[in-house]
Coordinates of C-alpha atoms in Angstrom, one line a residue:
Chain A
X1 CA 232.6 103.3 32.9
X2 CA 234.3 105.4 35.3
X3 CA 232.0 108.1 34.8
X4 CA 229.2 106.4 35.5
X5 CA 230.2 104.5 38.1
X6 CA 231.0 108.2 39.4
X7 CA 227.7 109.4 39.2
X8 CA 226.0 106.5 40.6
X9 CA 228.7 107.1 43.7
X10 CA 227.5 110.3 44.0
X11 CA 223.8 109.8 43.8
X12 CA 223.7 107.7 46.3
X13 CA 225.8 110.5 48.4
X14 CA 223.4 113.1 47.4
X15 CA 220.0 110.6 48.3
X16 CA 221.8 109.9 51.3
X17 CA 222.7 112.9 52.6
X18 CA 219.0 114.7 51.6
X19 CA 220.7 117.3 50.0
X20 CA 218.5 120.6 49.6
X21 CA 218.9 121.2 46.5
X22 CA 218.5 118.0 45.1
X23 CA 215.4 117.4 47.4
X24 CA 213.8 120.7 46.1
X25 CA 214.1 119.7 42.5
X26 CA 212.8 116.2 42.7
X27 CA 210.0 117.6 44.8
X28 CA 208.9 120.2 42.5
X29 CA 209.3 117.3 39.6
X30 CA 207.2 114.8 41.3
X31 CA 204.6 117.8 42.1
X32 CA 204.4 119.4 38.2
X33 CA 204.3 115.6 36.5
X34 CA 202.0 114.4 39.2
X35 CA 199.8 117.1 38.8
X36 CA 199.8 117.0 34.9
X37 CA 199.2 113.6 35.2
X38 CA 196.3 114.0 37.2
X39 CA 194.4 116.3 35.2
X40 CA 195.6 115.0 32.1
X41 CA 194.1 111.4 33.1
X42 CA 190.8 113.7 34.2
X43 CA 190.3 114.7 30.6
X44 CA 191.9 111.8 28.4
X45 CA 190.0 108.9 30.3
X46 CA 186.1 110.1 30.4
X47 CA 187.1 111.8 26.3
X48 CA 189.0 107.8 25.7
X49 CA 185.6 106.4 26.9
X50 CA 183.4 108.6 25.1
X51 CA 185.3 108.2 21.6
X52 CA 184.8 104.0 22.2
X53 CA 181.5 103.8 22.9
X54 CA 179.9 107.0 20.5
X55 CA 179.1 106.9 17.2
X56 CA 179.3 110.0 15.2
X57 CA 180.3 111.9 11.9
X58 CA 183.8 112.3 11.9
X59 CA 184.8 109.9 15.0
X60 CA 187.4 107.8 12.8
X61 CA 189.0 111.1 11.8
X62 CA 189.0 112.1 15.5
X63 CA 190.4 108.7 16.6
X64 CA 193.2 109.1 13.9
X65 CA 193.9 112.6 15.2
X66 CA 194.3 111.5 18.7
X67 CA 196.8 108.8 17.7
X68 CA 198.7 111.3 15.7
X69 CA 198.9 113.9 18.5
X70 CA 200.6 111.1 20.8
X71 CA 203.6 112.0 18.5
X72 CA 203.3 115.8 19.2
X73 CA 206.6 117.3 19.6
X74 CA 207.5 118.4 23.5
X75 CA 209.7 121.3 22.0
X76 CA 206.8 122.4 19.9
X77 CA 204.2 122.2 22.5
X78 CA 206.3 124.3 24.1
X79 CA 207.3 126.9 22.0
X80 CA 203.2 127.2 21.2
X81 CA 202.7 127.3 25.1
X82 CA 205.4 130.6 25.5
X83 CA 203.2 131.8 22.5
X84 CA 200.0 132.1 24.5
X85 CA 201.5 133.0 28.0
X86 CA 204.4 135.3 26.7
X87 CA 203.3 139.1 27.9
X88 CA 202.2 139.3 24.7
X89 CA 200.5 136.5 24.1
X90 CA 196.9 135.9 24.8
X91 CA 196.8 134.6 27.8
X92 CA 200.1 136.6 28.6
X93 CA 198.1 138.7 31.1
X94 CA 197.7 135.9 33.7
X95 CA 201.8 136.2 33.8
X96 CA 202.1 132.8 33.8
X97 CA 205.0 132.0 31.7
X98 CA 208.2 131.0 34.2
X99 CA 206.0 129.1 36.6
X100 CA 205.3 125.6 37.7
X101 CA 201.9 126.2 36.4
X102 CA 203.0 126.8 32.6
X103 CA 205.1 123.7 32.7
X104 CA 201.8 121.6 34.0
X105 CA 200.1 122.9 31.1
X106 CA 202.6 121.9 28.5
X107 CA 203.0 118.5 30.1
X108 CA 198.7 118.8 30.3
X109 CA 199.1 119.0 26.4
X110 CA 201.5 116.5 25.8
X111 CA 200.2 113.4 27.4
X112 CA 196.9 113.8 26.9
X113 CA 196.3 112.3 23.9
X114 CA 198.7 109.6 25.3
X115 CA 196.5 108.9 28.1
X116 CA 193.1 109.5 26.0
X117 CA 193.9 107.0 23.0
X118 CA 195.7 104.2 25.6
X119 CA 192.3 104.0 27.4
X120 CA 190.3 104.3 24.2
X121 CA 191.7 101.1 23.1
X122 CA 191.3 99.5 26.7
X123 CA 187.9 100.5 26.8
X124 CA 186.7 100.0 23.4
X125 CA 187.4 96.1 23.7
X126 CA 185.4 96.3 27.4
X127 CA 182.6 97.9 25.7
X128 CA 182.4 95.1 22.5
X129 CA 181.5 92.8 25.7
X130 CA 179.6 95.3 27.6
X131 CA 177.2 96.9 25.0
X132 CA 174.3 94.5 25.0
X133 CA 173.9 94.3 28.3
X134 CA 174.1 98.2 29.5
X135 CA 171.4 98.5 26.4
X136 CA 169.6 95.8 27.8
X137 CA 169.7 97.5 31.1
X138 CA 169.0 101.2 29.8
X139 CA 171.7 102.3 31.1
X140 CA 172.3 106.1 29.9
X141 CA 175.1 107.6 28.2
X142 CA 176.8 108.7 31.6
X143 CA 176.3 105.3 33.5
X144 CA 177.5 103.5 30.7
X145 CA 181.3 105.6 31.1
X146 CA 181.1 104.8 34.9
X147 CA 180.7 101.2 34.5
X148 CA 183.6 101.1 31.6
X149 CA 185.7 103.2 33.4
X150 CA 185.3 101.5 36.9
X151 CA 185.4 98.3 35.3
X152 CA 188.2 99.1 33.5
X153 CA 190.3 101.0 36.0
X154 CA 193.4 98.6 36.1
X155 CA 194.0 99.7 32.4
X156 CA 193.3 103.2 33.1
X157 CA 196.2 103.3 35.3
X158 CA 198.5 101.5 33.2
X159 CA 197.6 104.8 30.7
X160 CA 198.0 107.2 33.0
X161 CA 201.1 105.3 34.1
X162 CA 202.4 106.1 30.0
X163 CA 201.7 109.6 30.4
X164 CA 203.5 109.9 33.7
X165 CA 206.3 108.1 32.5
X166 CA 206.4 110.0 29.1
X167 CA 205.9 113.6 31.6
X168 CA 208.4 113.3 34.1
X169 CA 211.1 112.4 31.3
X170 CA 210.0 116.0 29.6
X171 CA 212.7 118.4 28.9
X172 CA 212.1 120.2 25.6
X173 CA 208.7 121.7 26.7
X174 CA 209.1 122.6 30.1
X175 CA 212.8 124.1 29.4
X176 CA 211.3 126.8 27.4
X177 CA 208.2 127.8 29.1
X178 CA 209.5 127.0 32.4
X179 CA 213.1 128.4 32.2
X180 CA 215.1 126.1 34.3
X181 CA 215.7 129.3 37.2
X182 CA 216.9 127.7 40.3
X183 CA 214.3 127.2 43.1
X184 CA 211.7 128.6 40.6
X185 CA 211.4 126.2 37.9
X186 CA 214.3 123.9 38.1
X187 CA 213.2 120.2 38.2
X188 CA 215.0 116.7 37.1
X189 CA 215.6 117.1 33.6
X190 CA 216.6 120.2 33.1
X191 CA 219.0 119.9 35.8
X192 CA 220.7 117.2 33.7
X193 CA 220.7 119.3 30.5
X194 CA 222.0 122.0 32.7
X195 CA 225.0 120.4 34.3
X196 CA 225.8 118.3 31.1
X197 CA 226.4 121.3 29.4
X198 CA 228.7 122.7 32.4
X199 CA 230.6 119.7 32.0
X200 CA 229.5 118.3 35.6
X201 CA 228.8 115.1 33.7
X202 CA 229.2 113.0 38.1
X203 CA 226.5 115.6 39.1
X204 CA 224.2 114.9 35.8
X205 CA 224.4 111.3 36.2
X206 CA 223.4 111.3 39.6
X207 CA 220.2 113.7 38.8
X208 CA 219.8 110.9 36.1
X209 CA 219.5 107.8 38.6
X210 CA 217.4 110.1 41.2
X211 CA 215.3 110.5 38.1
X212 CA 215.0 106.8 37.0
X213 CA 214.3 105.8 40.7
X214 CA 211.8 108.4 41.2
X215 CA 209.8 106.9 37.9
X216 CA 209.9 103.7 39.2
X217 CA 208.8 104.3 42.6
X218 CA 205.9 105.9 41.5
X219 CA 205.1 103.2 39.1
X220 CA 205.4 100.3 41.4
X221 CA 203.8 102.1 44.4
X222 CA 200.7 103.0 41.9
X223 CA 200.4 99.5 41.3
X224 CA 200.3 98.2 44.3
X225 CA 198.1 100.5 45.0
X226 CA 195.5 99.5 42.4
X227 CA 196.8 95.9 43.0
X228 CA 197.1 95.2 38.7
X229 CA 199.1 92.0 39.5
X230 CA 196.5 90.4 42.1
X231 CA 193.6 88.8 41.1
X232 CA 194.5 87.7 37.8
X233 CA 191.3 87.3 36.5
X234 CA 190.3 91.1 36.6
Chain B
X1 CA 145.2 91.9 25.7
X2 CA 147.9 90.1 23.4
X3 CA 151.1 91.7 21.9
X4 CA 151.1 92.2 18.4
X5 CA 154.0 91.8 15.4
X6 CA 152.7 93.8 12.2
X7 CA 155.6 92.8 9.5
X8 CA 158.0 92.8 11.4
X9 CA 161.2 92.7 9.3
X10 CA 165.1 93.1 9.8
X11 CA 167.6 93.3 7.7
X12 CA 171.2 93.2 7.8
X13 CA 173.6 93.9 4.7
X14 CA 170.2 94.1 2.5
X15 CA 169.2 91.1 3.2
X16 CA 166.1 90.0 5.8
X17 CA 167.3 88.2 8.1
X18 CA 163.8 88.0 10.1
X19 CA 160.0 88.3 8.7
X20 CA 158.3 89.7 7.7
X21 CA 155.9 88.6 10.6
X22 CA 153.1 88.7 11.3
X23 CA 151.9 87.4 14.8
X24 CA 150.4 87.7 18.2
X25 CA 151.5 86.9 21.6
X26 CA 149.6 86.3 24.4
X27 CA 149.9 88.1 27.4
X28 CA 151.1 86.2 29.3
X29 CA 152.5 82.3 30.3
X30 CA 155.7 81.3 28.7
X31 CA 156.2 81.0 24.9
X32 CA 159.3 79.2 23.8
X33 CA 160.7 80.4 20.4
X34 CA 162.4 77.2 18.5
X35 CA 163.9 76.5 15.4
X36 CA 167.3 75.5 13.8
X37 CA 170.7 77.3 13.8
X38 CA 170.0 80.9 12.3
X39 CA 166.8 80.4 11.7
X40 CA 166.5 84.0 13.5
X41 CA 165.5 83.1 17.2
X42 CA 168.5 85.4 19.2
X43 CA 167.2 88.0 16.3
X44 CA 163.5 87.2 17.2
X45 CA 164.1 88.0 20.8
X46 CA 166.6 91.1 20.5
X47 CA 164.3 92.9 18.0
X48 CA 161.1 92.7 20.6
X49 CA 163.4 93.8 23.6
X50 CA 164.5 96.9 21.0
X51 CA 168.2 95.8 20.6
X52 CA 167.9 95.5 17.0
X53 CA 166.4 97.9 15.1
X54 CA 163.4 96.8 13.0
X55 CA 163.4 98.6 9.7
X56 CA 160.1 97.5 8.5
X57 CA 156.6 97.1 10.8
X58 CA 155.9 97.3 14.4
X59 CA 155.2 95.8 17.6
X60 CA 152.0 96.9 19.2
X61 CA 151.9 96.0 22.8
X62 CA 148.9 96.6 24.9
X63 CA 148.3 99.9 26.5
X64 CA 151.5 100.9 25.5
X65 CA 153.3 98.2 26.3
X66 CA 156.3 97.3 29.4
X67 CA 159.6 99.5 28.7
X68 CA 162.6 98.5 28.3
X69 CA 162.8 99.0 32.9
X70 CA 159.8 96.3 32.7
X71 CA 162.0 93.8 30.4
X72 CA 165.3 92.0 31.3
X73 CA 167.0 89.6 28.7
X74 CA 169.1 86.6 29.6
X75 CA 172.5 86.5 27.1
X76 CA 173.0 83.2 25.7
X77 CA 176.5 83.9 26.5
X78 CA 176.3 85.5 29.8
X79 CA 178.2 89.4 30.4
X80 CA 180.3 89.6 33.1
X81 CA 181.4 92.5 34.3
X82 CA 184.5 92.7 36.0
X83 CA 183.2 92.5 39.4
X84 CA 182.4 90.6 42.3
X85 CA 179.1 88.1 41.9
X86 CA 177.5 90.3 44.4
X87 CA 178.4 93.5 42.4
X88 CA 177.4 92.1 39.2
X89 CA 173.9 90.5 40.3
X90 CA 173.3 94.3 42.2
X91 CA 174.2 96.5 39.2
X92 CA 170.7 96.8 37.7
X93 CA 169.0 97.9 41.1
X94 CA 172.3 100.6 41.0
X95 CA 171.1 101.9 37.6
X96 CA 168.4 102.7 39.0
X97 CA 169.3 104.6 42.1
X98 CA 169.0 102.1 44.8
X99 CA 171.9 103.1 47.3
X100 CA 175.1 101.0 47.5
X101 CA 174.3 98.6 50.7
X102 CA 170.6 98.2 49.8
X103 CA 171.3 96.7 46.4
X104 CA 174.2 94.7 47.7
X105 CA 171.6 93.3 50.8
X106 CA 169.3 92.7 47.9
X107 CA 172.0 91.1 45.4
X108 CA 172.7 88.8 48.5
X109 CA 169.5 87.1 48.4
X110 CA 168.7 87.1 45.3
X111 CA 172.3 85.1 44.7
X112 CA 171.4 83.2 47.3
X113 CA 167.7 81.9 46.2
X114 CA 169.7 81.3 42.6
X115 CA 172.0 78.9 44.4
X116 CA 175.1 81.0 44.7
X117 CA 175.2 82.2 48.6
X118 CA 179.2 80.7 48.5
X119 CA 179.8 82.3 45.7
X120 CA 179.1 86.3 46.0
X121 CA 182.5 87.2 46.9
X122 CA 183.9 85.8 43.8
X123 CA 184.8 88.1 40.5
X124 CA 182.1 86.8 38.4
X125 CA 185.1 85.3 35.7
X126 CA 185.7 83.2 38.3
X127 CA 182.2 80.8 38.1
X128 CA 181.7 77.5 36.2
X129 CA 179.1 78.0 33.1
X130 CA 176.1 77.0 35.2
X131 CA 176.7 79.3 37.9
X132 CA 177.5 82.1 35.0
X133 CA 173.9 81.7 33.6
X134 CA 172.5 81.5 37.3
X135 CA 174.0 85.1 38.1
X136 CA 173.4 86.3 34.5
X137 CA 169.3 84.9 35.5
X138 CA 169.8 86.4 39.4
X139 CA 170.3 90.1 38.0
X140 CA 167.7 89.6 35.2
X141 CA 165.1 89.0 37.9
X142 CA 166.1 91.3 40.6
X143 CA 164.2 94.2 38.7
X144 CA 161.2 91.7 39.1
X145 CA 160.8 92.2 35.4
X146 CA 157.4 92.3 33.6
X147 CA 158.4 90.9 30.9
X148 CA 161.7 88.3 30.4
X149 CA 163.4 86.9 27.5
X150 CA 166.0 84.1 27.6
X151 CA 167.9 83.4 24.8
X152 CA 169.1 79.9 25.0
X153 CA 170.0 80.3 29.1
X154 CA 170.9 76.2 29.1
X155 CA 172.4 75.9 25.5
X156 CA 175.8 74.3 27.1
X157 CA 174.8 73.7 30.6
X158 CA 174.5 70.8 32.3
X159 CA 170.8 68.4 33.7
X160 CA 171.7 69.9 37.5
X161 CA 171.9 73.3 36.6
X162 CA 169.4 73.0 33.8
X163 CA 166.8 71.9 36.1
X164 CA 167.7 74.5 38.5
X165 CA 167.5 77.2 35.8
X166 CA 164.1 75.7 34.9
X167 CA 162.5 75.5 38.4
X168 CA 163.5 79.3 38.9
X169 CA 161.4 80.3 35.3
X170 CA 158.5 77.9 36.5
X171 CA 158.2 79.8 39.3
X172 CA 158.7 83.3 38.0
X173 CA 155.8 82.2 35.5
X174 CA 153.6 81.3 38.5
X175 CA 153.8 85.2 39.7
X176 CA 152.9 86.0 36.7
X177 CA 156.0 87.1 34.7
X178 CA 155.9 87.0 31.1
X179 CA 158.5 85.0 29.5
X180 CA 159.9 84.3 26.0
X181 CA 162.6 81.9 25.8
X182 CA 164.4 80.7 22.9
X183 CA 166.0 76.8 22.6
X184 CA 166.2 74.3 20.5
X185 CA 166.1 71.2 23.2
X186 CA 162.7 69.7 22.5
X187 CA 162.3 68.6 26.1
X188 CA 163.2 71.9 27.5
X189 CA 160.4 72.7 25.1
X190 CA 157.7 70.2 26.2
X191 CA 158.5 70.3 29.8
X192 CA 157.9 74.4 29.6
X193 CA 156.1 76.0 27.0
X194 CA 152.9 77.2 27.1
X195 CA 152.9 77.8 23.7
X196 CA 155.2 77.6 21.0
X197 CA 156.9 79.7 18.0
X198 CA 158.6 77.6 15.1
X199 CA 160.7 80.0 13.1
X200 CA 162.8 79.1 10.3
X201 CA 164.9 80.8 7.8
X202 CA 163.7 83.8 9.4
X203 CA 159.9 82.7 9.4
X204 CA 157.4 82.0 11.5
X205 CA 156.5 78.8 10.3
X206 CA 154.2 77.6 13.2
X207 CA 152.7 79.4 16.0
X208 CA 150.5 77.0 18.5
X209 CA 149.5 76.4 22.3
X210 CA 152.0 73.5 23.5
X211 CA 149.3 70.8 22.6
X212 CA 148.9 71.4 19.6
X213 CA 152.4 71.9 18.5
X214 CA 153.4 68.9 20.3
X215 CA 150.3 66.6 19.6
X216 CA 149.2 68.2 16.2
X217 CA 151.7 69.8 14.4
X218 CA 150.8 70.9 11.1
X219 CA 153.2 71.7 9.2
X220 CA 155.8 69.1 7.4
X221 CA 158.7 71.2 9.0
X222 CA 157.3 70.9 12.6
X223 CA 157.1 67.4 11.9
X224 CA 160.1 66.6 10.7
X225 CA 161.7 68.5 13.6
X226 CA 160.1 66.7 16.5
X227 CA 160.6 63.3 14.9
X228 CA 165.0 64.7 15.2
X229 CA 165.2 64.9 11.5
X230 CA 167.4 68.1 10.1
X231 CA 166.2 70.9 8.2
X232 CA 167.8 72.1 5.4

């Protein structure tokens, strides 16, 4: 108890007091997760539409798949991810590997199929009520994933919401191809894992509630912005 | 010019669920489709708008025929799409290209002539039945359709909004739509038809201008049925 009652002290000093460091951190947090979020929900919601309302060989096997890869291992996304940008990796030339940018990928990779297979299943049941209509109204293949997706944005954001949430609680991944170096690629969580293992369990625990209030604010101000709660019939 | 069926047949798990027929439509008026509970009417009108696939014969319209732009179709359960009544009624005119405030200006008083000027704000979840099939009837016509098919648009509605419902596809006959409605309410029937379809177990089993049905039916089915006996 005393320990956390410690921490919780002293994240409130920190939060209080702006410090630099910690400010730095959360901010390049919030921008990697945000930004992995954002292109991850730009591929996983137009491929969770397509996969509900297409019909083709293979399409079970490729639902299946996507529902398996929602269980992909961070620490193995990651190590696959230092692979490919590693100087001698493939892509090892764009000397990515340490950067922001290789820890958006790996987050990229591991909540896609979150996001994708989330609005698949919000989607598919929007389409069962949909799909005489848009064929009534010839709707092609494109205006029939804008209507779904408008139509079903509040439960597009409730996905993207489940990869945000599973992204900005990351460590494995972005530990390895990020590297945790201080004002390079230091964020939240592996600023925990970094001064739990120094023993600087006050300091940890305090990252830790920065961390959980961080998550939260950007879940409650995302709905409020899309206003899920109001207009209960939506 | 009259529309042709050539045995016309679908099937579903291998088994025929409609024809084959063999009929004509004329070209134009208002033909009401009857007949009992699965006797294939919803199947009737979904094949010759192209939602369900027929697997054996054709249709043969004249010179080719209205596409699917030229047709609307009326749900027997309405769709609503998770919008406003406005957005809802102005959707098909958006399909098409017609910019944002345009179709919305047009939605507007095309909700209005159907009876719902309070209403257009609303999400459309948010109407009674009658106003549902009014806006489901609204964005039907707002593509001033050639050709319109109803299935069952009053099945659980009450006299007001039946009469409304029934005043609007007068008139839209009058211009000159085409329209093929499906019910099994033997006024509806009388008070509209030009001519009628009797289809049961899948079948056409009469096919007669609305005198004739009404004053002369003949067969023993058609007979049974308007005196409000049940078919087996």
């Amino acid at each position: 108890m005393g320990d956390l009652w410690a921490g919780l002290v002293q994240a409130a000093g920190l939060v209080f007091a702006l410090d630099a460091g910690l400010v730095e951190i959360a901010a390049l947090s919030l921008r990697v997760t945000l930004t992995a979020t954002v292109i991850a929900a730009m591929i996983g919601l137009p491929l969770g539409a397509w996969l509900a309302i297409s019909r083709f060989r293979g399409r079970r096997v490729a639902i299946a798949t996507l529902n398996a890869l929602m269980g992909l291992p961070p620490v193995v996304v990651g190590l696959v991810v230092y692979l490919m940008l590693s100087r001698s990796g493939s892509l090892g030339v764009l000397g990515l590997l340490f950067t922001p940018t290789a820890m958006i990928v790996a987050q990229v990779i591991i909540i896609t199929p979150i996001i994708a297979s989330v609005a698949h299943q919000a989607i598919r049941e929007l389409w069962a009520d949909y799909h005489d209509l848009l064929l009534s109204l010839n709707a092609t293949r494109m205006q029939r994933v804008q209507a779904l997706l408008w139509d079903g944005r509040r439960a597009l954001v409730t996905a993207s919401l489940a990869g945000f949430g599973r992204a900005i609680g990351e460590v494995g991944a972005i530990m390895i191809v990020g590297g945790n170096i201080d004002h390079a690629t230091r964020v939240l969580t592996t600023a925990i894992a970094l001064e739990t293992g120094k023993g600087n369990l006050a300091l940890a625990l305090a990252l830790g509630f920065v961390l959980i209030g961080l998550a939260m604010a950007v879940n409650i101000g995302l709905h409020m912005l899309s206003r899920t709660e109001r207009g209960s019939r939506w | 010019m009259v529309t042709a069926l050539e045995g016309v047949e679908v099937r579903r798990g291998g088994r025929a669920i409609l024809g084959p027929l063999t009929l004509t439509l004329a070209d134009r008026g208002l033909t009401i489709v009857m007949g009992p509970n699965g006797s294939g009417k919803t199947t009737f009108l979904r094949a010759l708008h192209g939602l369900e696939r027929i697997v054996r014969g054709r249709v043969v319209w004249p010179d080719g025929g209205p596409d699917r732009g030229a047709q609307a179709f009326v749900f027997q359960q309405p769709v609503l799409m998770r919008r406003s009544v406005r957005d809802c009624i102005a959707y098909p005119l958006r399909l098409r290209g017609v910019a944002l405030r345009a179709a919305r200006a047009l939605a507007e008083v095309a909700g209005a002539e159907a009876g719902l000027a309070d209403r257009l704000d609303l999400p459309a979840q948010a109407l009674s039945g009658g106003e549902r099939q009014k806006m489901a009837l609204a964005r039907a016509l707002i593509v001033a359709p050639a050709l319109l098919f109803l299935d069952e648009p009053c099945a659980s509605l009450d006299g007001t909004s039946t009469r409304d419902i029934e005043a609007t596809l007068a008139r839209v006959r009058d211009r000159g739509t085409r329209i093929v409605m499906a019910t099994h309410d033997i006024g509806q029937a009388r008070r509209l038809a030009d001519d009628v379809i009797f289809l049961h177990r899948g079948l056409v089993v009469e096919s007669a201008p609305r005198e004739v049905f009404f004053g002369a039916p003949a067969t023993p089915e058609v007979q049974a049925w308007l005196r409000g006996d049940l078919l087996a």
